Every structure is written in structure tokens, then in C-alpha cells.
Short mmCIF file of C-alpha atoms and ligand atoms in Angstrom, two decimals:
data_model
loop_
_atom_site.label_atom_id
_atom_site.label_comp_id
_atom_site.label_asym_id
_atom_site.label_seq_id
_atom_site.Cartn_x
_atom_site.Cartn_y
_atom_site.Cartn_z
CA MET H 1 120.89 100.52 82.22
CA PRO H 2 121.23 104.24 81.32
CA VAL H 3 119.47 105.11 78.04
CA PHE H 4 122.72 106.47 76.70
CA PRO H 5 126.08 104.95 77.83
CA LYS H 6 128.04 106.61 80.53
CA SER H 7 131.41 108.11 79.56
CA GLU H 8 133.39 105.30 81.25
CA ALA H 9 131.63 102.80 79.03
CA LEU H 10 132.52 104.83 75.96
CA GLN H 11 136.14 105.13 76.97
CA ALA H 12 136.29 101.36 77.56
CA LEU H 13 135.63 100.92 73.84
CA SER H 14 139.32 101.65 73.24
CA ILE H 15 139.89 97.96 74.06
CA PHE H 16 138.80 97.25 70.44
CA ASP H 17 141.66 99.52 69.10
CA GLU H 18 143.98 96.61 68.44
CA ASP H 19 145.62 95.07 65.40
CA LEU H 20 144.04 91.90 64.02
CA ASN H 21 145.34 88.99 66.07
CA HIS H 22 147.52 86.48 64.30
CA ASN H 23 146.16 83.48 66.14
CA PRO H 24 142.42 82.57 66.27
CA THR H 25 140.24 83.70 69.12
CA SER H 26 137.62 81.40 70.65
CA THR H 27 133.95 82.21 70.18
CA ASP H 28 133.49 82.22 73.95
CA GLU H 29 136.16 84.91 74.27
CA ILE H 30 134.67 86.97 71.48
CA LEU H 31 131.22 86.90 73.02
CA ARG H 32 132.59 87.65 76.53
CA LEU H 33 134.36 90.74 75.22
CA LEU H 34 131.20 91.95 73.44
CA SER H 35 129.03 91.22 76.41
CA ASP H 36 131.36 92.83 78.97
CA VAL H 37 132.46 95.92 77.04
CA GLY H 38 130.15 96.16 74.02
CA SER H 39 126.83 95.81 75.87
CA LYS H 40 127.64 98.78 78.06
CA ALA H 41 128.22 101.01 75.11
CA THR H 42 124.82 100.26 73.50
CA VAL H 43 121.96 102.71 73.41
CA ALA H 44 118.81 101.42 75.15
CA GLN H 45 116.50 101.98 72.22
CA THR H 46 114.72 98.74 73.05
CA GLY H 47 113.59 100.30 76.29
CA GLY H 48 110.70 102.70 76.81
CA ARG H 49 112.50 106.05 77.15
CA TYR H 50 114.37 106.34 73.90
CA PHE H 51 112.78 109.11 71.81
CA GLY H 52 115.66 109.97 69.42
CA PHE H 53 115.37 110.12 65.62
CA VAL H 54 112.61 107.76 64.52
CA ASN H 55 113.87 104.41 65.62
CA GLY H 56 111.29 101.99 66.90
CA GLY H 57 111.64 99.06 69.32
CA ILE H 58 111.72 95.38 68.69
CA LEU H 59 108.77 93.09 69.41
CA PRO H 60 109.60 89.68 70.93
CA SER H 61 107.96 87.80 67.98
CA SER H 62 110.34 89.46 65.56
CA LEU H 63 113.41 89.31 67.74
CA CYS H 64 113.08 85.58 68.41
CA THR H 65 112.34 84.96 64.74
CA LYS H 66 115.53 86.84 63.88
CA TRP H 67 117.57 84.55 66.19
CA LEU H 68 116.06 81.44 64.57
CA THR H 69 116.42 82.70 61.02
CA ASP H 70 119.96 83.96 61.62
CA ALA H 71 120.86 80.39 62.53
CA TRP H 72 119.26 79.29 59.23
CA ASP H 73 121.44 81.92 57.41
CA GLN H 74 119.26 81.86 54.36
CA ASN H 75 120.03 83.74 51.12
CA ALA H 76 116.80 85.23 49.85
CA ALA H 77 118.08 85.86 46.31
CA LEU H 78 116.25 83.01 44.57
CA TYR H 79 113.60 80.41 45.27
CA VAL H 80 116.11 77.66 44.61
CA ILE H 81 118.43 79.11 47.34
CA SER H 82 115.71 79.42 49.92
CA PRO H 83 112.13 78.17 49.33
CA ILE H 84 111.07 79.32 52.81
CA ALA H 85 112.29 82.88 52.19
CA SER H 86 110.52 82.96 48.80
CA LYS H 87 107.24 81.77 50.30
CA ILE H 88 107.33 84.24 53.20
CA GLU H 89 108.15 87.17 50.94
CA GLU H 90 105.12 86.28 48.84
CA ILE H 91 102.87 86.12 51.94
CA CYS H 92 104.27 89.37 53.37
CA GLU H 93 103.63 91.13 50.08
CA ARG H 94 100.03 89.97 50.07
CA TRP H 95 99.43 90.88 53.73
CA LEU H 96 101.00 94.35 53.35
CA ARG H 97 98.94 95.11 50.22
CA LYS H 98 95.74 94.28 52.13
CA LEU H 99 96.73 95.93 55.40
CA LEU H 100 97.72 99.20 53.73
CA LYS H 101 94.75 99.07 51.26
CA PHE H 102 96.99 99.20 48.18
CA PRO H 103 95.98 98.23 44.67
CA GLU H 104 95.77 94.49 43.87
CA GLU H 105 98.69 94.67 41.46
CA THR H 106 101.12 96.10 44.08
CA VAL H 107 104.36 94.15 44.54
CA ALA H 108 106.85 94.44 47.37
CA GLY H 109 110.67 94.18 47.62
CA PHE H 110 112.39 93.66 50.88
CA ILE H 111 115.45 95.82 51.42
CA SER H 112 117.59 97.48 54.11
CA GLY H 113 115.55 100.61 54.77
CA SER H 114 113.62 103.57 53.34
CA SER H 115 116.77 105.13 51.92
CA THR H 116 117.35 102.16 49.61
CA ALA H 117 113.61 101.55 49.07
CA SER H 118 113.23 105.14 47.89
CA MET H 119 116.13 104.65 45.52
CA CYS H 120 114.23 101.68 43.99
CA GLY H 121 110.92 103.64 43.68
CA LEU H 122 112.57 106.70 42.11
CA LEU H 123 114.57 104.48 39.80
CA ALA H 124 111.43 102.79 38.56
CA GLY H 125 109.82 106.18 38.15
CA ARG H 126 112.81 107.58 36.27
CA ASN H 127 112.87 104.65 33.88
CA TYR H 128 109.15 104.81 33.32
CA LEU H 129 109.20 108.50 32.44
CA LEU H 130 112.18 108.12 30.15
CA SER H 131 110.45 105.22 28.34
CA ASN H 132 107.37 107.47 27.89
CA LEU H 133 109.75 109.68 25.95
CA GLY H 134 110.97 106.76 23.89
CA TYR H 135 114.23 106.43 25.68
CA ASP H 136 115.57 103.16 27.12
CA VAL H 137 117.81 104.35 29.94
CA THR H 138 118.62 100.75 31.07
CA LYS H 139 120.39 100.21 27.74
CA SER H 140 121.70 103.66 26.91
CA GLY H 141 122.42 105.26 30.25
CA LEU H 142 121.68 108.84 31.10
CA PHE H 143 124.28 110.43 28.75
CA ASN H 144 121.83 111.48 25.98
CA ALA H 145 118.64 111.13 27.89
CA PRO H 146 115.84 113.64 27.49
CA GLU H 147 115.14 115.73 30.59
CA ILE H 148 112.54 114.82 33.10
CA LYS H 149 111.02 117.11 35.69
CA VAL H 150 111.58 116.26 39.37
CA ILE H 151 109.20 117.91 41.85
CA ILE H 152 109.93 117.70 45.52
CA GLY H 153 108.55 119.41 48.63
CA GLU H 154 110.94 121.48 50.69
CA GLY H 155 110.12 119.28 53.69
CA ALA H 156 111.44 116.10 52.01
CA HIS H 157 113.77 113.80 53.94
CA SER H 158 117.51 114.13 53.26
CA THR H 159 117.62 110.51 52.04
CA ILE H 160 115.43 111.50 49.06
CA TYR H 161 117.95 114.05 47.94
CA LYS H 162 120.65 111.39 48.32
CA ALA H 163 118.64 108.91 46.26
CA LEU H 164 118.12 111.45 43.53
CA SER H 165 121.82 112.25 43.30
CA ILE H 166 122.78 108.56 43.21
CA LEU H 167 120.28 108.09 40.37
CA GLY H 168 121.85 110.81 38.25
CA LEU H 169 118.96 113.24 38.71
CA GLY H 170 120.97 115.64 40.82
CA ASN H 171 119.96 116.99 44.17
CA GLU H 172 119.90 120.69 43.12
CA ARG H 173 118.40 120.64 39.69
CA LEU H 174 114.96 120.02 41.10
CA ILE H 175 111.77 121.90 41.35
CA LYS H 176 111.51 122.56 45.03
CA VAL H 177 108.02 123.43 46.12
CA PRO H 178 107.69 125.43 49.36
CA ALA H 179 106.24 123.71 52.42
CA ASP H 180 103.74 125.02 54.84
CA ASP H 181 104.52 125.59 58.57
CA GLN H 182 104.17 121.81 59.26
CA GLY H 183 106.43 120.71 56.40
CA ARG H 184 103.58 119.69 54.03
CA ILE H 185 104.15 120.40 50.36
CA ARG H 186 102.09 123.41 49.23
CA ILE H 187 99.71 121.71 46.79
CA ASP H 188 98.69 125.11 45.38
CA LEU H 189 102.28 125.79 44.35
CA ILE H 190 102.98 122.49 42.55
CA PRO H 191 103.57 123.25 38.91
CA GLU H 192 101.74 121.59 36.02
CA LEU H 193 102.28 117.84 35.92
CA ASP H 194 102.90 115.84 32.75
CA ASN H 195 104.21 112.43 31.61
CA GLN H 196 107.77 113.67 32.22
CA THR H 197 107.21 114.43 35.89
CA LEU H 198 108.49 112.59 38.90
CA LEU H 199 106.65 113.85 41.95
CA ILE H 200 107.83 113.02 45.42
CA LEU H 201 105.37 113.19 48.37
CA GLN H 202 105.67 112.32 51.99
CA ALA H 203 103.66 110.41 54.59
CA GLY H 204 105.15 111.51 57.88
CA ASN H 205 107.54 114.45 58.03
CA VAL H 206 110.61 113.39 60.03
CA ASN H 207 110.31 116.43 62.30
CA THR H 208 106.58 117.17 62.58
CA GLY H 209 105.02 113.88 61.53
CA ALA H 210 102.85 115.78 58.98
CA PHE H 211 101.33 114.14 55.90
CA ASP H 212 101.01 115.70 52.42
CA ALA H 213 97.52 115.99 51.02
CA PHE H 214 97.62 113.06 48.62
CA GLU H 215 94.21 112.73 47.13
CA GLY H 216 93.84 115.76 44.82
CA ILE H 217 97.41 115.83 43.60
CA CYS H 218 97.63 112.07 43.04
CA THR H 219 94.42 112.10 41.03
CA LYS H 220 95.95 114.89 38.86
CA ALA H 221 99.22 113.01 38.55
CA ASN H 222 97.46 109.87 37.41
CA LYS H 223 95.64 111.82 34.67
CA ALA H 224 98.88 113.40 33.56
CA ARG H 225 100.68 110.04 33.68
CA ALA H 226 103.27 111.49 36.00
CA TRP H 227 104.96 109.12 38.49
CA VAL H 228 104.34 109.66 42.19
CA HIS H 229 106.67 108.24 44.81
CA VAL H 230 105.67 108.50 48.47
CA ASP H 231 108.28 108.46 51.26
CA GLY H 232 106.29 106.80 54.04
CA ALA H 233 109.12 105.53 56.12
CA PHE H 234 107.23 105.64 59.44
CA GLY H 235 103.95 107.33 58.57
CA LEU H 236 102.60 104.97 56.01
CA TRP H 237 101.52 102.59 58.75
CA ALA H 238 98.72 105.08 59.52
CA ALA H 239 96.96 103.41 56.59
CA ALA H 240 96.65 100.23 58.65
CA CYS H 241 94.79 102.04 61.47
CA PRO H 242 91.13 102.99 60.86
CA SER H 243 91.25 105.83 63.39
CA MET H 244 94.31 107.34 61.66
CA ASP H 245 93.83 106.54 58.01
CA HIS H 246 92.32 109.94 57.25
CA LEU H 247 96.00 110.99 57.08
CA THR H 248 96.73 108.65 54.15
CA LYS H 249 93.61 109.33 52.12
CA GLY H 250 94.41 109.09 48.39
CA LEU H 251 97.86 107.68 49.08
CA SER H 252 97.05 104.42 47.29
CA LEU H 253 96.88 106.39 44.04
CA ALA H 254 100.61 106.79 43.97
CA ASP H 255 102.94 104.59 41.89
CA SER H 256 105.56 103.60 44.44
CA TRP H 257 106.00 103.82 48.24
CA SER H 258 108.89 103.31 50.59
CA LEU H 259 108.43 102.32 54.16
CA ASP H 260 110.24 100.79 57.10
CA ALA H 261 109.23 97.94 59.27
CA HIS H 262 112.08 98.80 61.70
CA LYS H 263 110.38 102.00 62.81
CA THR H 264 106.59 102.12 63.58
CA LEU H 265 106.07 98.35 63.20
CA ASN H 266 108.80 97.56 65.78
CA SER H 267 110.52 94.92 63.68
CA PRO H 268 114.33 94.58 63.96
CA TYR H 269 116.88 96.33 61.81
CA ASP H 270 117.25 96.39 58.98
CA ASN H 271 113.82 96.09 57.39
CA GLY H 272 112.75 98.43 54.65
CA ILE H 273 110.12 97.75 51.98
CA ILE H 274 109.63 99.08 48.45
CA LEU H 275 106.07 98.79 47.20
CA CYS H 276 105.26 99.47 43.60
CA ARG H 277 102.14 98.98 41.56
CA HIS H 278 104.00 98.44 38.27
CA LYS H 279 105.70 95.12 38.72
CA GLU H 280 107.23 95.03 35.22
CA ILE H 281 108.78 98.44 35.53
CA LEU H 282 110.35 97.68 38.91
CA VAL H 283 111.60 94.26 37.91
CA ASN H 284 113.03 95.58 34.60
CA ALA H 285 114.91 98.29 36.52
CA MET H 286 116.63 95.59 38.63
CA HIS H 287 117.17 93.22 35.72
CA MET H 288 120.17 90.99 35.73
CA THR H 289 121.24 87.93 33.80
CA GLY H 290 123.90 85.30 34.22
CA SER H 291 123.98 81.77 32.87
CA TYR H 292 124.02 80.38 36.41
CA VAL H 293 120.95 82.31 37.55
CA ILE H 294 117.99 80.01 37.77
CA TYR H 295 114.73 81.91 37.79
CA ASN H 296 111.72 80.02 39.10
CA GLU H 297 107.96 80.17 38.66
CA ASN H 298 107.92 80.86 42.39
CA ARG H 299 109.01 84.21 43.74
CA ASP H 300 112.66 85.20 43.30
CA GLY H 301 113.35 87.96 45.83
CA MET H 302 116.34 89.41 43.94
CA LEU H 303 114.06 90.59 41.10
CA TYR H 304 112.61 93.36 43.24
CA THR H 305 115.67 94.97 44.75
CA PRO H 306 119.28 95.79 43.62
CA GLU H 307 120.97 93.07 45.71
CA MET H 308 121.54 89.53 44.67
CA SER H 309 122.56 87.82 47.91
CA LYS H 310 120.55 89.12 50.88
CA ARG H 311 119.36 87.99 54.20
CA ALA H 312 115.80 86.65 54.53
CA ARG H 313 114.60 89.73 56.38
CA ALA H 314 111.00 89.47 55.31
CA ILE H 315 110.56 86.59 57.75
CA GLU H 316 110.95 89.08 60.61
CA ILE H 317 108.22 91.30 59.10
CA TRP H 318 106.00 88.28 58.63
CA ALA H 319 106.51 87.30 62.28
CA THR H 320 105.75 90.82 63.51
CA LEU H 321 102.57 90.95 61.46
CA LYS H 322 101.47 87.52 62.48
CA GLY H 323 102.27 88.23 66.11
CA LEU H 324 100.23 91.39 66.14
CA GLY H 325 97.46 90.48 63.72
CA SER H 326 95.74 93.33 61.80
CA ILE H 327 94.05 94.47 65.00
CA GLY H 328 97.38 94.53 66.84
CA VAL H 329 99.07 96.64 64.09
CA SER H 330 96.21 99.12 64.21
CA GLU H 331 96.39 99.28 68.04
CA LEU H 332 100.15 99.69 68.01
CA VAL H 333 99.91 102.63 65.57
CA GLN H 334 97.12 104.20 67.59
CA GLU H 335 98.89 103.74 70.87
CA LEU H 336 102.16 105.34 69.69
CA HIS H 337 100.29 108.35 68.53
CA SER H 338 98.15 108.63 71.67
CA LYS H 339 101.30 108.60 73.79
CA ALA H 340 102.87 111.33 71.64
CA VAL H 341 99.80 113.48 72.17
CA TYR H 342 100.00 112.81 75.93
CA PHE H 343 103.69 113.68 75.88
CA ALA H 344 103.00 116.97 74.14
CA ASP H 345 100.03 117.94 76.40
CA GLN H 346 102.07 117.17 79.61
CA LEU H 347 105.08 119.15 78.43
CA HIS H 348 102.88 122.05 77.44
CA GLU H 349 101.37 122.03 80.89
CA ALA H 350 104.87 121.99 82.38
CA GLY H 351 105.72 125.19 80.55
CA PHE H 352 107.40 123.94 77.37
CA GLU H 353 106.43 125.24 73.98
CA ILE H 354 105.06 122.72 71.46
CA LEU H 355 105.79 123.87 67.89
CA ASN H 356 103.93 121.31 65.78
CA GLU H 357 100.47 119.89 65.36
CA VAL H 358 100.95 116.45 66.85
CA VAL H 359 99.38 114.30 64.09
CA PHE H 360 101.61 111.23 64.16
CA ASN H 361 104.21 110.24 66.78
CA GLN H 362 106.42 113.33 66.52
CA VAL H 363 106.60 116.26 68.96
CA LEU H 364 108.71 119.36 68.47
CA VAL H 365 109.54 121.14 71.73
CA ARG H 366 111.22 124.40 72.51
CA TYR H 367 112.53 125.72 75.81
CA HIS H 368 112.72 129.56 76.00
CA SER H 369 115.53 130.18 73.43
CA ASP H 370 117.84 128.45 71.03
CA GLU H 371 120.66 128.41 73.54
CA LYS H 372 118.56 127.08 76.37
CA THR H 373 116.86 124.44 74.16
CA GLU H 374 120.25 123.22 72.94
CA GLU H 375 121.73 123.10 76.46
CA LEU H 376 118.69 121.26 77.76
CA ILE H 377 118.95 118.64 75.01
CA LYS H 378 122.64 118.07 75.94
CA ARG H 379 121.78 117.58 79.61
CA ILE H 380 118.92 115.22 78.78
CA GLN H 381 121.15 113.17 76.51
CA ILE H 382 123.73 112.59 79.23
CA SER H 383 121.21 112.12 82.00
CA GLY H 384 120.68 108.46 81.10
CA ILE H 385 116.97 108.80 82.03
CA CYS H 386 115.78 109.35 78.49
CA TRP H 387 117.14 110.47 75.15
CA VAL H 388 115.87 113.06 72.70
CA GLY H 389 117.53 114.58 69.66
CA GLY H 390 117.71 118.14 68.44
CA ALA H 391 117.08 119.89 65.08
CA LYS H 392 116.39 123.21 63.52
CA TRP H 393 112.75 123.94 62.67
CA SER H 394 111.76 127.21 61.00
CA GLU H 395 115.22 128.41 61.93
CA LYS H 396 114.65 127.71 65.63
CA SER H 397 116.45 125.08 67.74
CA VAL H 398 114.02 122.40 68.80
CA MET H 399 113.98 119.21 70.73
CA ARG H 400 112.60 116.26 68.70
CA ILE H 401 110.59 113.61 70.45
CA SER H 402 109.57 110.49 68.60
CA VAL H 403 107.35 107.99 70.26
CA CYS H 404 107.79 104.77 68.24
CA SER H 405 108.52 101.93 70.59
CA TYR H 406 105.79 99.58 71.87
CA LYS H 407 107.74 99.56 75.12
CA THR H 408 106.97 103.18 75.99
CA THR H 409 104.42 103.45 78.78
CA TYR H 410 102.70 106.48 80.23
CA THR H 411 104.95 106.00 83.36
CA ASP H 412 108.02 106.22 81.07
CA ILE H 413 106.70 109.46 79.67
CA ASP H 414 105.94 110.90 83.11
CA LYS H 415 109.44 109.98 84.28
CA SER H 416 110.98 111.53 81.22
CA ILE H 417 109.03 114.77 81.73
CA ASP H 418 109.99 114.90 85.39
CA ASN H 419 113.59 114.63 84.24
CA MET H 420 113.16 117.41 81.65
CA VAL H 421 111.52 119.71 84.14
CA LEU H 422 114.29 119.13 86.67
CA LEU H 423 117.04 119.65 84.08
CA GLY H 424 115.24 122.71 82.84
CA LYS H 425 115.24 124.13 86.37
CA SER H 426 118.94 123.38 86.68
CA LEU H 427 119.49 125.82 83.82
CA GLY H 428 118.18 128.50 86.15
CA LEU H 429 115.30 129.57 83.92
CA ASN H 430 112.23 128.21 85.56
CA GLU H 431 112.43 129.83 88.96
C1 PLP S 1 113.98 107.22 58.61
C2 PLP S 1 113.46 107.94 57.46
C3 PLP S 1 114.01 107.74 56.18
C4 PLP S 1 115.28 106.87 56.00
O1 PLP S 1 115.00 105.55 56.26
P1 PLP S 1 116.08 104.49 56.63
O2 PLP S 1 115.33 103.29 57.02
O3 PLP S 1 116.85 105.08 57.79
O4 PLP S 1 116.98 104.31 55.47
C5 PLP S 1 113.43 108.37 55.09
N1 PLP S 1 112.36 109.14 55.23
C6 PLP S 1 111.80 109.37 56.43
C7 PLP S 1 110.61 110.24 56.49
C8 PLP S 1 112.32 108.75 57.58
O5 PLP S 1 111.76 108.95 58.75
#
């Protein structure tokens, strides 16, 4: 199938533009419609030549587990609603803590993605800092709360700004610290930290893949009793790979971390994780009571995230981890990165400009000028051979390549590059 649907397939979607039928439709008919029309309008991100955004593929262990557990349709809110979900969440939490080399007291909540996981981490941090100032925001709300200082690097992901605005911290009233040419926060420009500071760092810039320098600043933050949240959506997995974990040095000194299993780990959507080393603060931030809620001495999943009812998504993470083993996770992380490096080297040789240091999965590519780069991206996107996205980097138009599917082979990369070179030539620039 083409990596991106052909225009006929997209036009055929108009079949869904109908009013809700009065009479029931058979399941067979529903599935036939989806299979015949829907399938053709999907994006082949489970194949080896999808390099858009930072998406990740889906390993068979996790896909098959999803099919089975979807049939179970478990609600992971409470132990008494699903003992199996509770048990597996507990095991996943333990495995992740060990794999990522996090402190013994770290707890995990299983949630839709890094956007929501960051909200949880920043919420816990906000509440902690306000309680340092003698203010109980859970009870009193933000109306008369003392101010806290929010420090963020200019290279932070847009979902962090969104989380801050949802949490009442505003997305403009922040201390924005300039980033270096790779999007790393300039440690030397971070202002004094204190016990009223929420500091947000990043493991894996969405464009360049760059990691902030955690060790020194986290040590300082710990001394000052500031709260550090790390957005590690796809990059945090470097901590599970001995040949890459120099990137995450000192990261375990933070207070909370958000990451995705649906990106680098190749688990299905939607699988985000909030990790926090202050269980009480996280759980208190999510607190809820109701006479019918029966808490258990076993793990109750709803205590760690905002939702009550939720699907038992952790089982897919468990299956992915069990399927790979710790050695397999490490190899997966290493392989994705090695392929990104190969991609960058081959493109460079073919005359493309590589704008970033390729440190983890991401490659930023430029072709002559803004206009030509943008036009090339458009042609690649409709080619059906591969798919790449675009962005602005240092005010220049760039092509973003993200290697994050286990399916991608060196042959896929070669084929994609041949396509890019050919399309480049069709722009009349390479002759
Ligand atoms: C993808 C991504 C996010 C958002 O994660 P979702 O799982 O899409 O909610 C946040 N930060 C970074 C660095 C990302 O790559």
C-alpha cells in the first residue's frame, strides 16, 4: 500500500458523510465498510518507510495482546474491577523503574500519552511547591495562591505549554531560557532555583533529538528543593540502552518524568506513562472520594492518573517489554538510532544538508532553500514511497525525519533516499 493514501481513497471517505441510520446495521456490514473504504485511507505507519512526526510502529507481541485484552474490555480503575490490570500495572511499574534506572520509590501511572503524563507531573510539582509555601491548592484552588516560578527551555515541546495553561500556570508568564543551536536549554542562563521553582527539562527534542544536560542542574535543583519535570516522550528510552545512556546521565535525579510507550518502544496507541518519585504527592493530586469507591490493599490504577474508568493499556506495555526482554529494548533503541545516523550520512552524501547533530532518532534535512525544501516535502508526501514532515528550525524550512519503527530496514532507507533524490531532481535543481 502507499505510505500515504492516494487522493481517490481520500475522496471515497465521503461515504461516511451520512445521517445516523434509523435501523441497526449488522456488524459484518460495519466491518466491510471500514475494511473496504477505511483501510485505504489509513497511513502506513506500521510499515518501514513512515518517518513523520515521532510515531513508532507496533510490535506483534503488543498488537496481539491488544486484540486479546480488547476482548476482555477491562476497566483498570480499581483492583476490584480488574485484578489482572492491577497486577500487570504493578509489574510494569517495577520493570520500568529498573530498566530506566530510576529511584526505588518511583511510581508509574498509565495514561494516554506524554501530553497528559506531563500534565500529571507538572500538577504534582505545582502542588508540592505551593505546599512548601504553606498553601493547599487542592482545597483552596489557585485564586489566592502564592506565586511560583516556572522555568522552561525555549526548545520545550508545545504540549508542555498546553499543560501549563491547563494547570492555571499560564503559557506566557514563564521564565523562558534560551536554547542552544540543538534546542538544549542553556544551563548557564538558568536563573537561581529555589523551593518555589518548577523546572522543566527535556530528553529528546522533537526536532533534533537533543537532550538537556541533566546532571549539574538536577543536583542544584535537588539542593534548592525545586521540582524538576522531564519531558522524555521518546528520548527517555535511551536510559535503557547502555550504549546511549550517556545522554540521560543525571536524569534520575528529577522528580517526575513523562514518556510514551507508543513511540520508541513500539507499543500500540495510546500508551503514555507518568513516573514520579513522590508517590504521596502524585496520589494526593489525583485524589477522589465517593462512597462506592472501594480502595484495595492491591494497586488501584485510578490513584495515579486523572481518569477513573480507563482501558487496561499497561498490559500492552508489559507484553512489549516481556516480548523484547531488557536486551531487546536496548537493541531496539540502539538500532533506531543507528538507522537515523545511516539515513543522515547517506542523505549528506547525496547532496542534502543535515542541520542537526544526530544524537537520537531525529534528522533535520534541508534542500537548497526554504521554497525548494517545502516543495520537496510536498512531493515526498504524495509519492506514497515514504512520508516525512516539515518544520521550521532556526527560521529555516526543514524536512523532519524520525526513525522510530522497528520495521524500518536499511533497504527501506535506501529506497526512501532514492525517492528523495529523484524528486529533488524533478525540481530541476540537481542537474
Ligand atoms: C510526542 C511528544 C509529546 C507529546 O506526546 P503525546 O504522546 O503525543 O501526547 C511531548 N513531548 C515530546 C518531546 C514528544 O515527542
